Tab-separated table of C-alpha atoms and ligand atoms in Angstrom:
chain	number	residue	atom	x	y	z
D	1	MET	CA	80.038	85.777	175.720
D	2	ILE	CA	79.124	82.850	177.885
D	3	LEU	CA	75.589	81.539	177.775
D	4	MET	CA	74.228	79.131	180.275
D	5	PRO	CA	70.698	77.947	179.768
D	6	ASN	CA	70.066	75.495	182.525
D	7	PHE	CA	68.079	72.322	182.255
D	8	GLY	CA	66.682	70.261	185.071
D	9	VAL	CA	66.875	66.645	184.115
D	10	VAL	CA	64.954	63.846	185.762
D	11	VAL	CA	66.191	60.379	185.160
D	12	ALA	CA	65.375	57.369	187.310
D	13	GLY	CA	67.063	58.098	190.596
D	14	PRO	CA	68.108	61.422	192.079
D	15	PRO	CA	67.591	64.529	189.933
D	16	ARG	CA	70.511	65.641	187.875
D	17	THR	CA	71.313	68.962	186.327
D	18	VAL	CA	72.789	69.592	182.922
D	19	HIS	CA	74.563	72.872	182.318
D	20	LEU	CA	74.864	73.825	178.706
D	21	LEU	CA	77.485	76.431	177.961
D	22	ASN	CA	78.676	78.346	174.939
D	23	ASN	CA	81.835	80.362	174.618
D	24	SER	CA	82.205	82.871	171.790
D	25	GLU	CA	85.932	81.977	171.643
D	26	GLN	CA	84.891	78.507	170.443
D	27	PRO	CA	81.696	79.315	168.499
D	28	ALA	CA	81.396	75.853	166.983
D	29	THR	CA	81.458	74.008	170.296
D	30	VAL	CA	78.863	73.320	172.967
D	31	PHE	CA	80.087	72.390	176.405
D	32	SER	CA	77.728	70.454	178.633
D	33	ILE	CA	78.364	69.456	182.193
D	34	LEU	CA	76.138	66.873	183.837
D	35	GLU	CA	76.017	67.051	187.601
D	36	SER	CA	74.950	64.090	189.655
D	37	GLY	CA	75.800	64.354	193.313
D	38	GLN	CA	79.505	64.963	193.718
D	39	LYS	CA	80.323	63.691	190.266
D	40	GLN	CA	80.591	65.775	187.123
D	41	VAL	CA	80.502	64.524	183.575
D	42	PRO	CA	81.729	67.074	181.042
D	43	LEU	CA	80.924	66.717	177.359
D	44	VAL	CA	82.325	68.719	174.465
D	45	SER	CA	80.206	68.545	171.321
D	46	ASP	CA	79.130	70.504	168.249
D	47	PRO	CA	76.193	72.995	168.245
D	48	LEU	CA	73.653	70.370	167.122
D	49	PHE	CA	73.701	69.073	170.655
D	50	MET	CA	72.180	72.363	171.850
D	51	ASP	CA	69.277	71.918	169.396
D	52	LEU	CA	68.791	68.377	170.583
D	53	MET	CA	68.594	69.510	174.185
D	54	LYS	CA	66.053	72.220	173.261
D	55	LYS	CA	63.889	69.550	171.644
D	56	LEU	CA	64.182	67.434	174.743
D	57	ALA	CA	63.447	70.370	177.063
D	58	SER	CA	59.684	69.776	176.830
D	59	VAL	CA	60.167	66.167	177.871
D	60	TYR	CA	62.158	67.019	180.936
D	61	THR	CA	60.203	68.135	183.916
D	62	GLY	CA	61.495	69.920	186.971
D	63	LYS	CA	63.277	73.149	187.672
D	64	GLN	CA	62.674	76.161	185.525
D	65	GLN	CA	65.445	77.132	183.212
D	66	THR	CA	67.885	79.770	184.329
D	67	ARG	CA	69.750	81.640	181.691
D	68	MET	CA	72.986	83.268	182.730
D	69	GLU	CA	75.145	85.338	180.473
D	70	ALA	CA	78.461	87.133	180.703
D	71	LYS	CA	78.792	89.591	177.871
D	72	GLY	CA	81.172	92.432	177.168
D	73	PRO	CA	84.218	93.756	175.364
D	74	ARG	CA	87.327	91.758	174.549
D	75	PHE	CA	90.856	93.176	174.554
D	76	GLU	CA	94.177	91.830	173.394
D	77	VAL	CA	97.377	93.111	175.011
D	78	ALA	CA	100.385	91.413	173.445
D	79	ASP	CA	99.552	87.737	174.056
D	80	PHE	CA	97.104	88.430	176.862
D	81	LEU	CA	93.387	88.160	176.291
D	82	VAL	CA	91.202	90.227	178.621
D	83	LYS	CA	87.419	89.970	178.679
D	84	LEU	CA	85.138	92.142	180.763
D	85	GLY	CA	81.794	90.403	181.145
D	86	THR	CA	78.602	91.884	182.522
D	87	VAL	CA	76.811	89.017	184.227
D	88	THR	CA	73.064	88.779	183.898
D	89	MET	CA	70.730	86.105	185.247
D	90	ASN	CA	67.443	85.980	183.351
D	91	GLN	CA	68.222	89.504	182.198
D	92	ASN	CA	68.896	90.850	185.707
D	93	PHE	CA	72.292	92.440	186.277
D	94	LYS	CA	74.406	90.457	188.740
D	95	GLY	CA	77.958	91.744	188.525
D	96	VAL	CA	81.089	91.947	186.403
D	97	LEU	CA	83.541	89.146	185.635
D	98	VAL	CA	87.078	89.783	184.457
D	99	GLU	CA	88.707	86.991	182.490
D	100	VAL	CA	92.447	87.082	181.846
D	101	GLU	CA	94.044	84.470	179.646
D	102	TYR	CA	97.728	84.209	178.774
D	103	ARG	CA	97.449	82.226	175.597
D	104	PRO	CA	101.050	81.135	174.814
D	105	CYS	CA	101.340	79.142	178.042
D	106	VAL	CA	99.506	75.841	178.411
D	107	VAL	CA	100.428	74.897	181.984
D	108	PRO	CA	98.777	77.195	184.595
D	109	ALA	CA	101.501	76.675	187.205
D	110	TYR	CA	104.158	78.113	184.851
D	111	CYS	CA	102.430	81.439	184.295
D	112	TRP	CA	100.223	82.026	187.365
D	113	GLU	CA	102.660	84.547	188.879
D	114	LEU	CA	102.925	86.318	185.549
D	115	ILE	CA	99.138	86.537	185.197
D	116	ARG	CA	98.857	87.794	188.773
D	117	GLU	CA	101.368	90.542	188.051
D	118	PHE	CA	99.397	91.455	184.941
D	119	MET	CA	96.102	91.641	186.880
D	120	GLN	CA	97.683	93.721	189.623
D	121	GLY	CA	98.601	96.177	186.915
D	122	PHE	CA	94.978	97.157	186.274
D	123	LEU	CA	93.000	95.724	189.204
D	124	GLY	CA	95.393	96.797	191.969
D	125	THR	CA	94.448	95.212	195.273
D	126	CYS	CA	91.332	93.636	193.752
D	127	ALA	CA	93.557	91.141	191.977
D	128	PRO	CA	93.255	87.681	193.517
D	129	ALA	CA	96.214	86.351	195.487
D	130	GLN	CA	95.348	82.734	194.824
D	131	ALA	CA	94.493	80.889	191.654
D	132	PRO	CA	90.784	80.033	191.246
D	133	VAL	CA	89.692	77.006	193.292
D	134	TYR	CA	88.899	75.001	190.197
D	135	LEU	CA	92.447	75.467	188.874
D	136	GLN	CA	94.264	74.812	192.130
D	137	ASN	CA	94.166	71.033	191.673
D	138	ARG	CA	95.007	71.307	188.010
D	139	MET	CA	97.952	73.715	188.038
D	140	GLN	CA	100.331	71.173	186.459
D	141	GLU	CA	97.926	69.963	183.789
D	142	ILE	CA	97.576	71.204	180.245
D	143	TYR	CA	94.919	73.908	180.030
D	144	GLN	CA	91.923	73.313	177.758
D	145	PRO	CA	88.908	75.370	176.664
D	146	LEU	CA	86.770	73.260	179.004
D	147	ASP	CA	88.775	74.639	181.935
D	148	THR	CA	87.619	78.156	181.077
D	149	ILE	CA	84.026	76.911	180.971
D	150	GLN	CA	84.383	75.202	184.347
D	151	GLN	CA	85.649	78.426	185.886
D	152	TYR	CA	82.691	80.379	184.504
D	153	LEU	CA	80.375	77.722	185.873
D	154	GLU	CA	82.070	78.081	189.256
D	155	GLN	CA	81.480	81.858	189.152
D	156	PHE	CA	77.871	81.535	187.955
D	157	ARG	CA	77.159	79.158	190.829
D	158	GLU	CA	78.407	81.787	193.275
D	159	TYR	CA	76.020	84.351	191.775
D	160	ARG	CA	73.079	81.974	192.071
D	161	LYS	CA	73.909	81.084	195.667
D	162	ALA	CA	73.880	84.798	196.439
D	163	VAL	CA	70.298	84.894	195.152
D	164	THR	CA	69.032	82.077	197.359
D	165	VAL	CA	70.575	83.654	200.450
D	166	ARG	CA	68.834	86.944	199.848
Y	1	MET	CA	143.206	74.463	134.886
Y	2	ALA	CA	143.067	76.699	131.823
Y	3	VAL	CA	140.811	75.397	129.066
Y	4	GLU	CA	142.332	77.243	126.123
Y	5	PRO	CA	145.560	75.124	125.714
Y	6	LEU	CA	143.506	71.954	126.067
Y	7	TYR	CA	141.234	73.142	123.286
Y	8	ASN	CA	144.225	73.935	121.048
Y	9	ALA	CA	145.750	70.525	121.706
Y	10	LEU	CA	142.493	68.774	120.871
Y	11	SER	CA	142.070	70.642	117.577
Y	12	ALA	CA	145.739	69.978	116.689
Y	13	ILE	CA	145.132	66.250	117.190
Y	14	LYS	CA	142.027	66.484	115.027
Y	15	THR	CA	143.988	68.117	112.193
Y	16	LEU	CA	146.760	65.520	112.521
Y	17	ARG	CA	144.310	62.635	112.316
Y	18	SER	CA	142.544	64.039	109.286
Y	19	ASN	CA	145.803	64.669	107.378
Y	20	VAL	CA	147.160	61.221	108.258
Y	21	ALA	CA	143.934	59.797	106.873
Y	22	VAL	CA	144.427	61.776	103.630
Y	23	ALA	CA	148.031	60.531	103.289
Y	24	PHE	CA	147.075	56.894	103.833
Y	25	GLU	CA	144.169	57.201	101.439
Y	26	SER	CA	146.317	58.441	98.582
Y	27	LEU	CA	148.935	55.793	99.410
Y	28	GLY	CA	146.221	53.120	99.360
Y	29	ASN	CA	144.818	54.324	96.028
Y	30	GLY	CA	148.252	54.260	94.418
Y	31	ILE	CA	148.850	55.983	91.080
Y	32	ARG	CA	145.694	57.599	89.709
Y	33	SER	CA	144.713	58.670	86.214
Y	34	ASP	CA	145.108	62.367	87.018
Y	35	HIS	CA	148.843	61.815	87.472
Y	36	GLY	CA	149.009	61.539	83.657
Y	37	GLU	CA	151.278	59.250	81.737
Y	38	ASP	CA	154.674	60.987	81.873
Y	39	GLY	CA	156.659	60.454	85.032
Y	40	LYS	CA	153.621	59.364	86.939
Y	41	GLU	CA	155.713	57.583	89.607
Y	42	THR	CA	157.696	60.760	90.345
Y	43	LYS	CA	154.495	62.800	90.565
Y	44	PHE	CA	152.939	60.291	92.905
Y	45	LEU	CA	156.031	60.230	95.127
Y	46	LEU	CA	156.153	64.047	95.227
Y	47	GLU	CA	152.503	64.188	96.232
Y	48	LEU	CA	153.053	61.653	98.973
Y	49	GLN	CA	156.102	63.529	100.172
Y	50	ASP	CA	154.074	66.768	100.437
Y	51	GLN	CA	151.391	65.024	102.396
Y	52	LEU	CA	153.923	63.467	104.764
Y	53	THR	CA	155.504	66.889	105.316
Y	54	VAL	CA	152.092	68.251	106.286
Y	55	VAL	CA	151.638	65.318	108.674
Y	56	ASN	CA	155.068	66.009	110.108
Y	57	ASN	CA	154.202	69.641	110.682
Y	58	ASN	CA	150.901	68.641	112.290
Y	59	LEU	CA	152.713	66.234	114.577
Y	60	ARG	CA	155.043	68.997	115.651
Y	61	ASP	CA	152.049	71.226	116.408
Y	62	VAL	CA	150.535	68.475	118.530
Y	63	GLU	CA	153.730	67.956	120.470
Y	64	GLN	CA	154.069	71.669	121.004
Y	65	SER	CA	150.515	72.113	122.256
Y	66	ILE	CA	150.901	69.108	124.553
Y	67	GLY	CA	154.023	70.728	125.931
Y	68	ASN	CA	151.881	73.740	126.809
Y	69	LEU	CA	149.526	71.618	128.897
Y	70	GLN	CA	150.024	71.401	132.635
Y	71	PRO	CA	149.466	67.963	134.068
Y	72	PRO	CA	146.877	68.001	136.904
Y	73	HIS	CA	148.450	67.993	140.353
Y	74	ASN	CA	146.484	65.055	141.635
Y	75	PRO	CA	144.508	62.305	139.930
Y	76	PHE	CA	140.965	63.334	139.056
Y	77	SER	CA	138.507	62.173	141.619
Y	78	LEU	CA	135.385	61.291	139.717
Y	79	GLY	CA	133.517	60.145	142.790
Y	80	ASN	CA	130.744	57.724	142.083
Y	81	SER	CA	130.640	58.703	138.441
Y	82	GLY	CA	133.900	56.734	138.049
Y	83	TYR	CA	131.816	53.568	138.191
Y	84	LEU	CA	130.086	54.594	135.003
Y	85	SER	CA	132.938	53.083	133.017
Y	86	HIS	CA	131.973	49.639	134.324
Y	87	GLU	CA	128.767	49.747	132.357
Y	88	TYR	CA	129.250	48.467	128.803
Y	89	SER	CA	126.319	49.992	127.018
Y	90	HIS	CA	126.436	53.681	127.716
Y	91	ASP	CA	123.098	54.333	126.076
Y	92	ARG	CA	121.344	52.365	128.751
Y	93	GLN	CA	122.132	54.834	131.505
Y	94	ALA	CA	120.999	58.095	129.943
Y	95	LEU	CA	123.222	59.691	132.537
Y	96	TYR	CA	125.535	61.581	130.292
Y	97	SER	CA	123.267	64.543	129.606
Y	98	GLN	CA	122.377	64.770	133.268
Y	99	LEU	CA	126.037	64.731	134.232
Y	100	VAL	CA	126.751	67.501	131.787
Y	101	LEU	CA	123.844	69.522	133.145
Y	102	SER	CA	124.905	69.118	136.749
Y	103	TYR	CA	128.464	69.909	135.804
Y	104	LYS	CA	127.327	73.136	134.205
Y	105	TRP	CA	125.233	73.864	137.257
Y	106	THR	CA	128.060	73.346	139.734
Y	107	ASP	CA	130.288	75.377	137.511
Y	108	LYS	CA	127.812	78.239	137.700
Y	109	VAL	CA	127.526	77.825	141.480
Y	110	HIS	CA	131.272	78.011	141.690
Y	111	GLU	CA	131.314	81.203	139.698
Y	112	TYR	CA	128.586	82.815	141.825
Y	113	CYS	CA	130.374	81.714	144.967
Y	114	ASN	CA	133.500	83.465	143.855
Y	115	LEU	CA	131.547	86.645	143.217
Y	116	ALA	CA	129.739	86.355	146.543
Y	117	HIS	CA	133.007	85.720	148.320
Y	118	ALA	CA	134.522	88.846	146.808
Y	119	GLN	CA	131.515	90.837	147.997
Y	120	LEU	CA	131.307	89.329	151.460
Y	121	SER	CA	134.980	89.609	152.247
Y	122	GLN	CA	134.518	93.383	152.159
Y	123	ASN	CA	131.803	93.133	154.777
Y	124	SER	CA	133.047	93.553	158.303
Y	125	LEU	CA	130.000	91.803	159.781
Y	126	THR	CA	130.937	88.465	158.271
Y	127	ARG	CA	130.271	85.461	160.472
Y	128	SER	CA	132.813	83.224	158.728
Y	129	TYR	CA	136.556	83.050	159.159
Y	130	THR	CA	137.313	83.514	155.469
Y	131	ASN	CA	139.458	86.619	155.816
Y	132	THR	CA	141.460	85.454	158.794
Y	133	ALA	CA	142.212	82.183	156.997
Y	134	SER	CA	144.430	83.946	154.491
Y	135	ALA	CA	146.497	85.546	157.240
Y	136	LYS	CA	146.898	82.413	159.330
Y	137	ARG	CA	146.182	79.211	157.521
Y	138	ARG	CA	144.454	76.678	159.724
Y	139	ARG	CA	145.937	73.223	159.879
Y	140	VAL	CA	142.738	71.209	159.862
Y	141	GLN	CA	140.043	72.269	157.497
Y	142	THR	CA	137.001	70.967	159.308
Y	143	SER	CA	133.777	71.200	157.438
Y	144	SER	CA	130.627	71.862	159.401
Y	145	HIS	CA	128.158	71.356	156.576
Y	146	ASN	CA	129.463	68.101	155.156
Y	147	VAL	CA	129.268	65.703	158.073
Y	148	PRO	CA	128.252	62.039	157.795
Y	149	PRO	CA	124.707	61.425	159.117
Y	150	HIS	CA	125.757	59.079	161.919
Y	151	ALA	CA	128.114	61.730	163.315
Y	152	VAL	CA	125.270	64.263	163.321
Y	153	ASP	CA	122.992	61.759	165.070
Y	154	LYS	CA	125.660	61.130	167.671
Y	155	VAL	CA	126.088	64.802	168.490
Y	156	ILE	CA	122.340	65.364	168.728
Y	157	THR	CA	121.611	62.349	170.936
Y	158	GLN	CA	124.470	63.407	173.192
Y	159	ILE	CA	122.881	66.827	173.602
Y	160	ASP	CA	119.487	65.212	174.159
Y	161	ARG	CA	120.898	63.184	177.049
Y	162	LEU	CA	122.602	66.228	178.521
Y	163	LEU	CA	119.520	68.447	178.753
Y	164	PRO	CA	116.823	66.885	180.936
Y	165	GLU	CA	113.845	69.059	179.992
Y	166	MET	CA	114.504	68.870	176.293
Y	167	SER	CA	113.362	66.096	174.015
Y	168	VAL	CA	114.357	65.877	170.384
Y	169	SER	CA	113.363	63.771	167.438
Y	170	ILE	CA	115.435	63.511	164.301
Y	171	THR	CA	113.810	63.450	160.876
Y	172	ARG	CA	115.406	63.512	157.469
Y	173	PRO	CA	112.743	64.670	155.033
Y	174	PHE	CA	115.327	65.945	152.540
Y	175	ALA	CA	117.712	63.030	152.119
Y	176	THR	CA	120.719	63.513	154.372
Y	177	ASN	CA	120.088	66.732	156.232
Y	178	VAL	CA	118.433	66.667	159.618
Y	179	VAL	CA	115.264	68.522	160.515
Y	180	LEU	CA	115.057	68.440	164.278
Y	181	HIS	CA	111.843	68.671	166.287
Y	182	VAL	CA	112.568	69.911	169.779
Y	183	SER	CA	110.287	70.385	172.739
Y	184	VAL	CA	111.427	72.199	175.852
Y	185	GLY	CA	109.407	71.203	178.889
Y	186	ARG	CA	105.770	71.980	178.205
Y	187	VAL	CA	106.691	75.526	177.265
Y	188	LEU	CA	107.722	75.554	173.644
Y	189	ARG	CA	108.445	73.522	170.569
Y	190	ALA	CA	111.006	74.323	167.926
Y	191	ILE	CA	111.887	73.054	164.497
Y	192	ILE	CA	115.525	73.316	163.464
Y	193	ALA	CA	116.874	72.682	159.981
Y	194	PHE	CA	120.487	71.542	159.807
Y	195	LYS	CA	122.982	71.456	156.992
Y	196	GLY	CA	125.406	68.901	158.294
Y	197	LEU	CA	126.076	70.292	161.760
Y	198	LEU	CA	125.327	73.836	160.754
Y	199	ILE	CA	122.052	75.306	162.001
Y	200	GLU	CA	120.382	76.869	159.011
Y	201	TRP	CA	116.912	77.784	160.203
Y	202	ILE	CA	114.823	77.706	163.329
Y	203	ILE	CA	111.205	78.438	164.193
Y	204	VAL	CA	110.031	78.524	167.808
Y	205	LYS	CA	106.354	78.021	168.586
Y	206	GLY	CA	103.991	77.350	171.447
Y	207	PHE	CA	103.747	73.900	172.956
Y	208	MET	CA	100.325	73.202	171.429
Y	209	GLU	CA	100.999	74.793	168.043
Y	210	SER	CA	101.705	72.729	164.960
Y	211	LEU	CA	105.256	72.835	163.633
Y	212	ASP	CA	106.502	73.441	160.155
Y	213	LEU	CA	109.507	75.235	158.740
Y	214	TRP	CA	107.755	78.256	157.277
Y	215	THR	CA	104.887	79.548	159.410
Y	216	GLU	CA	105.707	81.567	162.478
Y	217	SER	CA	103.932	81.387	165.805
Y	218	ARG	CA	100.537	82.959	166.503
Y	219	PHE	CA	102.015	84.424	169.667
Y	220	LYS	CA	104.150	87.514	169.947
Y	221	VAL	CA	106.321	85.974	172.664
Y	222	PHE	CA	107.404	83.035	170.464
Y	223	ARG	CA	107.967	85.253	167.473
Y	224	LYS	CA	110.338	87.270	169.664
Y	225	VAL	CA	112.063	84.104	170.892
Y	226	THR	CA	112.445	82.956	167.262
Y	227	GLU	CA	114.076	86.283	166.431
Y	228	ASN	CA	116.443	85.939	169.383
Y	229	ALA	CA	117.177	82.342	168.377
Y	230	HIS	CA	118.377	83.562	164.997
Y	231	ALA	CA	120.697	85.964	166.806
Y	232	ALA	CA	121.887	83.101	169.014
Y	233	VAL	CA	122.631	80.878	166.005
Y	234	MET	CA	124.925	83.608	164.714
Y	235	ARG	CA	126.440	84.228	168.123
Y	236	PHE	CA	127.303	80.562	168.654
Y	237	TYR	CA	128.450	79.991	165.075
Y	238	MET	CA	131.912	78.432	165.152
Y	239	PRO	CA	132.938	76.603	161.954
Y	240	PRO	CA	136.064	74.937	163.412
Y	241	MET	CA	134.031	73.392	166.250
Y	242	PRO	CA	130.532	72.678	164.957
Y	243	GLU	CA	129.621	70.324	167.854
Y	244	VAL	CA	130.390	72.998	170.424
Y	245	SER	CA	128.366	75.475	168.436
Y	246	VAL	CA	125.289	73.209	168.301
Y	247	LYS	CA	125.672	72.280	171.966
Y	248	SER	CA	125.900	75.883	173.151
Y	249	PHE	CA	122.881	76.794	171.091
Y	250	MET	CA	120.791	73.937	172.439
Y	251	THR	CA	121.760	74.773	176.014
Y	252	TRP	CA	120.702	78.327	175.346
Y	253	LEU	CA	117.353	77.143	173.927
Y	254	HIS	CA	116.891	74.816	176.891
Y	255	SER	CA	117.008	77.808	179.250
Y	256	PHE	CA	113.607	78.906	177.876
Y	257	ASN	CA	112.155	76.110	179.985
Y	258	THR	CA	111.379	78.853	182.508
Y	259	LEU	CA	110.235	81.443	179.957
Y	260	PHE	CA	106.967	82.139	181.795
Y	261	SER	CA	108.109	81.722	185.387
Y	262	ASP	CA	111.402	83.685	185.327
Y	263	THR	CA	111.618	87.280	186.456
Y	264	CYS	CA	113.877	89.708	184.658
Y	265	LYS	CA	117.398	90.157	186.074
Y	266	GLY	CA	117.231	93.820	185.170
Y	267	CYS	CA	113.944	95.017	186.666
Y	268	GLY	CA	112.931	92.042	188.827
Y	269	LEU	CA	109.451	91.818	187.281
Y	270	HIS	CA	107.685	89.205	185.171
Y	271	LEU	CA	106.284	91.605	182.640
Y	272	ARG	CA	107.370	94.612	180.684
Y	273	ASN	CA	105.087	95.858	177.904
Y	274	ALA	CA	102.990	92.763	178.666
Y	275	MET	CA	105.852	90.490	177.613
Y	276	PRO	CA	107.892	88.072	179.749
Y	277	PRO	CA	111.728	88.122	179.658
Y	278	THR	CA	112.411	86.812	176.136
Y	279	TRP	CA	116.146	87.444	176.126
Y	280	ARG	CA	118.718	85.051	177.587
Y	281	GLU	CA	122.289	86.188	178.062
Y	282	PHE	CA	124.499	84.025	175.842
Y	283	ARG	CA	127.069	83.172	178.488
Y	284	THR	CA	125.160	83.227	181.775
Y	285	LEU	CA	121.687	82.355	180.372
Y	286	GLU	CA	120.205	85.003	182.670
Y	287	PRO	CA	116.713	86.188	181.679
Y	288	TYR	CA	116.115	89.780	180.636
Y	289	HIS	CA	113.322	91.728	179.020
Y	290	GLU	CA	113.955	92.970	175.532
Y	291	GLU	CA	114.098	96.517	176.964
Y	292	CYS	CA	116.232	95.583	180.002
Y	293	LYS	CA	119.004	93.595	178.377
Y	294	PRO	CA	122.488	94.873	179.231
U	301	LIG	ZN1	113.096	93.699	182.881
């Protein structure tokens, strides 16, 4: 389950947005990503930080909070972890996300082909041919829980864009 | 060497010493009151003669039992315990009882080894050359488990230099024997326990997992690789050439550098039963799935 309550933050200068995210795989961790312009500042902290931000929420003015959630069953196939998430935005259904993780391997470049073959097995032609955009620049780096969060954020952003277009 | 004759000889010497002591004592005391008054000199002489005869007989026994002893073929090598004689006050060391204990212990080990050897030599799956040795005695008896530490270090650093994607670090947590931490690329880590140059134990784990000698990996793929590594240790086991054996094994382990990116030589795919090719052919190092291996 990925939760994303969204906070608009106004500091002196241009408005910035903080995304707070939770992943049920790491229940004792809160991921927060501060966006200011092109720059991103990620922060990994313990759950107290979430409480702190809730306290501060009344102080911050600006955009209303958007709560996005991907929730669904979790499967393990050998060392693969597959999660089917139903995406909701403020309780409205938006779509389905499929997360596939191959946990023994820590460098995405080593196992991308293997993951692709695995996804083709049950998604057929729906399986992506390319690695996610976020990962493409980081294929040789060691994968961390924050990378999963960043990919969810990337997907959630797509869903929200779809709303504004409509 | 048989212990029984040595025991007999020792007790013969004991008897001889005690009877010599008796003879000298009565000689030292001279004529006693219990010899009476009449012919006391003759009595005394007769008694002494008897005692000397006994001593004579004892001496003959000793000589006979010594004749039964076989001299050891080579001088006893006492190792470092030979230096014990340099210490004057033996009480200060308190080593004697410990030496006796360890002697008993090694003696027991020796006995068990003999039994085990008798059992194992009937087993056709033996990985040692014990039964061929009797047919064709080897000239050089190289030992693969009793190798000086610097020689082990040399072999390992040589291998380290040879295999580019592998890095090793040598630790010696248990005195002389090496426990090797190996990482292969950013794919896996392994911990290998050596006895001399003999690989005794290996655990393969993921690159980010913590290493110790007893817990296996969280991941199925590394548990399978560990299992195959045990098979490889046996396959490459070569007591006469321990360096070659270690080197072949490490080269084999190094080939797992491409564990996640290789496709199987048998079916051409990455996955079978959701597992990558975990088997490497021992000679060619070609990757195969567990189910596809030739
Ligand atoms: Zn195969």
